[in-house]
Coordinates of C-alpha atoms in Angstrom, one line a residue:
M1 CA -13.9 -18.5 -8.5
R2 CA -14.8 -16.4 -11.5
T3 CA -12.0 -14.0 -12.6
D4 CA -13.8 -12.3 -15.6
S5 CA -14.1 -9.1 -13.6
L6 CA -10.3 -8.9 -13.0
K7 CA -9.2 -9.0 -16.6
G8 CA -7.6 -5.8 -17.7
K9 CA -8.5 -4.0 -14.5
D10 CA -6.2 -1.4 -12.9
F11 CA -4.8 -2.2 -9.4
L12 CA -4.9 1.2 -7.7
S13 CA -6.6 0.4 -4.4
I14 CA -7.8 -2.7 -2.6
G15 CA -11.0 -0.7 -2.1
D16 CA -11.8 -1.2 -5.9
F17 CA -12.2 -4.9 -5.4
N18 CA -14.8 -7.1 -3.6
R19 CA -13.9 -9.9 -1.2
E20 CA -14.3 -12.7 -3.7
E21 CA -11.9 -10.9 -6.1
I22 CA -9.3 -10.4 -3.3
E23 CA -9.6 -14.1 -2.3
T24 CA -9.1 -15.1 -5.9
I25 CA -5.9 -13.0 -6.1
I26 CA -4.7 -14.6 -2.8
D27 CA -5.4 -18.1 -4.1
V28 CA -3.5 -17.5 -7.3
A29 CA -0.6 -15.9 -5.4
L30 CA -0.3 -18.9 -3.1
D31 CA -0.3 -21.3 -6.0
L32 CA 2.5 -19.2 -7.7
K33 CA 4.5 -19.1 -4.5
R34 CA 4.3 -22.9 -4.3
R35 CA 5.4 -23.3 -7.9
F36 CA 8.3 -21.1 -7.3
A37 CA 9.3 -23.0 -4.2
V38 CA 9.4 -26.3 -6.0
R39 CA 11.0 -24.8 -9.1
E40 CA 8.0 -25.5 -11.3
P41 CA 8.0 -23.2 -14.4
H42 CA 5.1 -20.8 -14.4
R43 CA 5.6 -18.6 -17.5
L44 CA 2.2 -17.0 -17.5
L45 CA 3.3 -13.7 -19.0
P46 CA 5.7 -14.7 -21.9
D47 CA 7.2 -11.9 -23.8
M48 CA 5.2 -9.3 -22.0
T49 CA 6.6 -6.0 -20.7
L50 CA 5.8 -4.1 -17.5
F51 CA 7.0 -0.5 -17.4
M52 CA 7.9 0.6 -13.9
I53 CA 8.1 4.3 -13.1
F54 CA 9.6 5.2 -9.7
Y55 CA 9.4 8.8 -8.6
G56 CA 11.5 7.9 -5.6
M57 CA 14.0 5.3 -4.5
S58 CA 13.0 1.7 -3.9
L59 CA 14.7 -1.6 -3.0
R60 CA 12.0 -4.1 -2.1
T61 CA 9.3 -3.0 -4.4
R62 CA 11.5 -2.5 -7.5
N63 CA 13.3 -5.8 -7.1
S64 CA 10.2 -7.9 -6.2
F65 CA 8.4 -6.6 -9.3
E66 CA 11.4 -7.2 -11.5
A67 CA 12.0 -10.7 -10.1
G68 CA 8.3 -11.5 -10.4
M69 CA 8.1 -10.5 -14.0
T70 CA 11.2 -12.7 -14.8
Q71 CA 9.6 -15.6 -13.0
L72 CA 6.4 -15.2 -15.0
G73 CA 8.3 -15.1 -18.3
G74 CA 8.1 -11.4 -18.9
H75 CA 10.3 -8.3 -18.6
A76 CA 10.2 -5.4 -16.2
H77 CA 11.4 -2.2 -17.8
Y78 CA 12.7 0.4 -15.2
L79 CA 12.1 4.1 -16.0
S80 CA 13.6 6.7 -13.7
P81 CA 12.0 10.2 -13.9
G82 CA 15.5 11.6 -13.6
E83 CA 16.5 9.9 -16.8
I84 CA 13.4 10.6 -18.9
Y85 CA 11.1 13.6 -19.1
T86 CA 9.3 13.4 -15.8
P87 CA 5.6 12.5 -16.3
A88 CA 3.5 15.3 -14.9
L89 CA -0.2 16.3 -14.7
D90 CA -1.3 19.1 -17.1
D91 CA -0.9 22.0 -14.6
E92 CA 2.6 20.8 -13.7
V93 CA 4.1 20.4 -17.2
R94 CA 7.3 22.3 -17.7
E95 CA 8.9 22.6 -21.2
Y96 CA 12.0 20.4 -21.7
R97 CA 11.7 19.0 -18.1
T98 CA 8.4 17.1 -18.0
E99 CA 6.0 15.4 -20.3
S100 CA 2.3 15.1 -19.7
V101 CA 1.0 12.0 -18.0
A102 CA -1.6 11.7 -20.8
D103 CA 1.2 11.4 -23.5
V104 CA 3.4 9.1 -21.5
A105 CA 0.5 6.7 -20.7
R106 CA -0.6 6.5 -24.3
V107 CA 2.9 6.0 -25.6
L108 CA 3.7 3.2 -23.2
S109 CA 0.3 1.6 -23.9
R110 CA 1.4 0.9 -27.4
M111 CA 4.7 -0.7 -26.4
G112 CA 3.9 -2.9 -23.3
H113 CA 1.3 -4.7 -21.3
G114 CA 1.2 -2.9 -18.0
I115 CA 2.4 0.3 -16.2
A116 CA 3.4 0.2 -12.5
I117 CA 4.0 3.5 -10.7
R118 CA 5.3 4.7 -7.3
C119 CA 4.7 8.3 -6.5
F120 CA 4.5 10.2 -3.2
G121 CA 6.4 12.5 -0.8
K122 CA 9.1 14.7 -2.2
A123 CA 8.1 14.1 -5.8
V124 CA 4.8 15.9 -5.2
D125 CA 6.1 18.3 -2.5
W126 CA 4.5 16.3 0.3
V127 CA 1.0 17.3 -0.8
Y128 CA -1.3 14.5 0.5
G129 CA -3.2 12.9 -2.4
A130 CA -1.1 14.4 -5.2
G131 CA 0.7 11.2 -5.8
Q132 CA -2.5 9.3 -6.1
E133 CA -3.7 11.9 -8.6
V134 CA -0.7 11.0 -10.8
L135 CA -1.6 7.4 -10.7
D136 CA -5.3 8.2 -11.4
G137 CA -4.1 10.3 -14.4
F138 CA -2.2 7.3 -15.8
A139 CA -5.2 5.1 -15.3
K140 CA -7.4 7.6 -17.2
W141 CA -5.2 7.7 -20.3
S142 CA -3.6 4.2 -20.4
D143 CA -5.0 1.5 -22.5
I144 CA -3.2 -1.2 -20.4
P145 CA -3.5 -1.9 -16.7
V146 CA -2.0 0.5 -14.2
I147 CA -0.6 -0.9 -11.0
N148 CA 0.0 1.2 -7.8
M149 CA 3.4 0.4 -6.4
E150 CA 2.6 3.0 -3.6
S151 CA 1.1 6.4 -3.5
D152 CA 0.5 8.7 -0.6
V153 CA -2.9 7.2 -0.1
Y154 CA -2.7 3.5 -1.0
H155 CA -0.1 0.7 -1.1
P156 CA -2.3 -2.2 -2.4
C157 CA 0.5 -4.6 -3.3
Q158 CA 1.9 -4.3 0.3
G159 CA -1.6 -4.9 1.6
M160 CA -2.0 -8.0 -0.5
A161 CA 1.4 -9.3 0.7
D162 CA 0.3 -8.7 4.3
I163 CA -3.0 -10.5 4.0
L164 CA -1.4 -13.4 2.2
T165 CA 1.1 -13.7 5.0
M166 CA -1.7 -13.6 7.6
K167 CA -3.6 -16.3 5.7
E168 CA -0.5 -18.5 5.6
K169 CA 0.1 -18.1 9.4
L170 CA -3.5 -18.0 10.7
G171 CA -5.6 -19.9 8.2
E172 CA -9.2 -18.6 8.6
L173 CA -9.0 -14.8 9.2
E174 CA -12.6 -14.0 10.3
G175 CA -12.7 -13.1 13.9
K176 CA -9.0 -12.8 14.3
K177 CA -7.8 -9.7 16.1
F178 CA -5.6 -7.4 13.9
V179 CA -3.9 -4.4 15.5
M180 CA -2.5 -1.6 13.3
S181 CA -0.5 0.6 15.6
W182 CA 1.4 3.8 14.9
A183 CA 5.0 3.5 16.1
Y184 CA 7.7 6.1 16.6
S185 CA 10.3 6.8 13.9
P186 CA 13.0 9.5 13.9
R187 CA 11.8 10.7 10.5
S188 CA 8.3 12.4 10.4
Q189 CA 7.7 12.5 6.7
K190 CA 6.1 9.0 6.1
P191 CA 3.0 8.2 3.9
L192 CA -0.2 6.9 5.3
S193 CA -0.6 4.4 2.5
V194 CA 0.5 1.2 4.3
A195 CA -1.9 1.7 7.2
H196 CA -4.8 2.6 4.8
S197 CA -4.3 -0.5 2.6
A198 CA -3.8 -2.9 5.6
L199 CA -7.1 -1.7 7.2
L200 CA -9.0 -1.9 3.9
V201 CA -7.9 -5.5 3.3
T202 CA -8.3 -6.8 6.8
S203 CA -11.8 -5.3 7.1
L204 CA -12.7 -6.9 3.8
M205 CA -11.7 -10.3 5.3
G206 CA -13.9 -9.9 8.4
M207 CA -11.1 -9.4 10.9
D208 CA -11.6 -7.7 14.3
I209 CA -9.5 -4.5 13.9
T210 CA -8.0 -2.2 16.5
L211 CA -6.4 1.0 15.2
A212 CA -4.0 2.5 17.7
Y213 CA -2.3 5.9 17.5
P214 CA -1.5 8.9 19.6
E215 CA -3.8 11.9 19.4
G216 CA -3.2 13.8 16.2
F217 CA -2.3 10.9 14.0
D218 CA -5.7 10.0 12.8
L219 CA -5.9 8.6 9.3
D220 CA -7.9 9.9 6.3
P221 CA -11.6 10.0 7.3
K222 CA -12.6 9.0 3.7
I223 CA -10.5 5.8 4.0
M224 CA -11.8 5.1 7.5
A225 CA -15.4 5.4 6.2
K226 CA -14.6 2.7 3.6
V227 CA -13.1 0.5 6.4
Q228 CA -16.2 0.9 8.5
A229 CA -18.4 0.0 5.6
N230 CA -16.4 -3.2 5.1
V231 CA -16.8 -4.0 8.8
E232 CA -20.5 -3.7 8.6
R233 CA -20.8 -5.9 5.5
Q234 CA -18.2 -8.6 6.5
G235 CA -19.1 -8.9 10.2
G236 CA -15.8 -7.8 11.8
T237 CA -15.3 -5.0 14.3
L238 CA -13.4 -1.7 14.4
E239 CA -12.1 0.0 17.5
I240 CA -9.9 3.1 17.9
A241 CA -7.4 3.2 20.8
H242 CA -4.9 5.8 22.0
D243 CA -3.0 3.4 24.3
M244 CA -0.8 0.8 22.6
S245 CA -0.7 -1.5 25.5
E246 CA -4.5 -1.7 25.7
A247 CA -4.8 -2.1 22.0
V248 CA -2.5 -5.1 21.7
R249 CA -4.2 -7.2 24.4
G250 CA -5.4 -10.5 22.9
A251 CA -4.1 -9.6 19.5
D252 CA -3.4 -12.3 16.9
V253 CA -1.4 -9.9 14.7
V254 CA 0.3 -6.7 15.8
Y255 CA 1.4 -4.5 12.8
A256 CA 3.6 -1.5 13.9
K257 CA 4.0 1.2 11.3
N258 CA 4.8 4.9 11.3
W259 CA 2.9 7.5 9.4
T260 CA 3.0 11.2 9.4
C261 CA 0.5 13.7 10.9
R262 CA -1.4 14.9 7.9
H263 CA -2.5 18.0 9.7
F264 CA 1.0 19.5 9.1
F265 CA 1.0 19.0 5.4
P266 CA -1.0 20.3 2.4
P267 CA -3.8 20.4 1.5
E268 CA -4.5 21.0 5.2
T269 CA -1.7 23.6 5.4
D270 CA -0.4 26.0 2.8
A271 CA 3.0 24.5 3.0
P272 CA 4.6 21.4 4.6
Q273 CA 5.5 21.9 8.3
P274 CA 7.9 19.0 9.0
E275 CA 9.4 20.7 12.0
E276 CA 6.0 20.9 13.7
A277 CA 5.3 17.3 12.8
Q278 CA 8.7 16.3 14.2
K279 CA 7.8 17.9 17.6
L280 CA 4.7 15.7 17.8
F281 CA 6.7 12.7 16.9
E282 CA 9.3 13.4 19.6
A283 CA 6.5 13.8 22.1
N284 CA 5.5 10.2 21.4
R285 CA 8.9 8.4 21.4
H286 CA 7.4 5.9 23.9
W287 CA 5.1 4.5 21.2
I288 CA 7.2 1.5 20.4
C289 CA 6.2 -2.2 20.1
D290 CA 8.7 -4.1 22.3
E291 CA 8.7 -7.5 24.0
D292 CA 6.6 -6.2 26.9
K293 CA 3.9 -5.1 24.4
M294 CA 3.9 -8.4 22.6
N295 CA 3.6 -10.3 25.8
L296 CA 0.1 -8.7 26.1
A297 CA -1.0 -10.2 22.8
N298 CA -2.0 -13.9 22.3
R299 CA 0.7 -16.4 23.1
K300 CA 1.0 -17.3 19.4
A301 CA 0.6 -13.8 18.1
F302 CA 2.6 -12.5 15.1
Y303 CA 4.5 -9.2 14.8
M304 CA 4.4 -7.7 11.4
H305 CA 6.1 -4.8 9.6
C306 CA 6.5 -3.8 6.0
L307 CA 10.3 -3.8 6.2
P308 CA 12.5 -6.7 7.2

């Protein structure tokens, strides 16, 4: 497949890529995974530096990026906003505490070869979309590719890891039933990004999708419109369900993931209302994916989650 269109491109959302480009990335990832397994050197990024900016804590994402850069012959440089002037958009700049995203992006562009950023939640006062605005700001001013390590809207690298896993386990994905289901968590402040990216990539690959959640936990309508457009182009299906048991019947993959109720957070409210969100969570404690639920799926169905 041709890869000219990928050179130098930011990786902010799976929605920025077509199916052929996503399949190319999957093919390359599978080849690199094979090389790593047989200890075959694959130093494709010798002496290159990736700057990583985490506005919050991370275990899996930080270490997978650092290990990946090492395996490819490069170096991942960790930058903590608490140890540097925190990169901020122009209207959030505070003297001696922050530095404009425009300046940070241009400075790092002259020293390295890529900038990877994670920004959502507490770092942006739980304003939905504000984390993505930070990444978009970096992409605007950076002369080197910007990679989204998770915002409040998208988690494209997680989505790619998920679709690669499904490809390994199921082979051809067209026509396979994928269920993305909300599941209870004791903590209500969770981003929508994993669900958004999973739906974007599975719809792009022509899968039959069922999105299941209790009333009140609907996802971003702009993202769902993109998912529907993918379904119409790629030949899959999209159904919405409010009963987990019915949703998982006949599923090939069941992906359980918690996300917050965006109606209790800005910009839909003037201020975050986590207590009200928690009440809705507690009313849906029965939304869990257990053995009984999985017995309703296909006999060889796979259960997936973004954490181990």
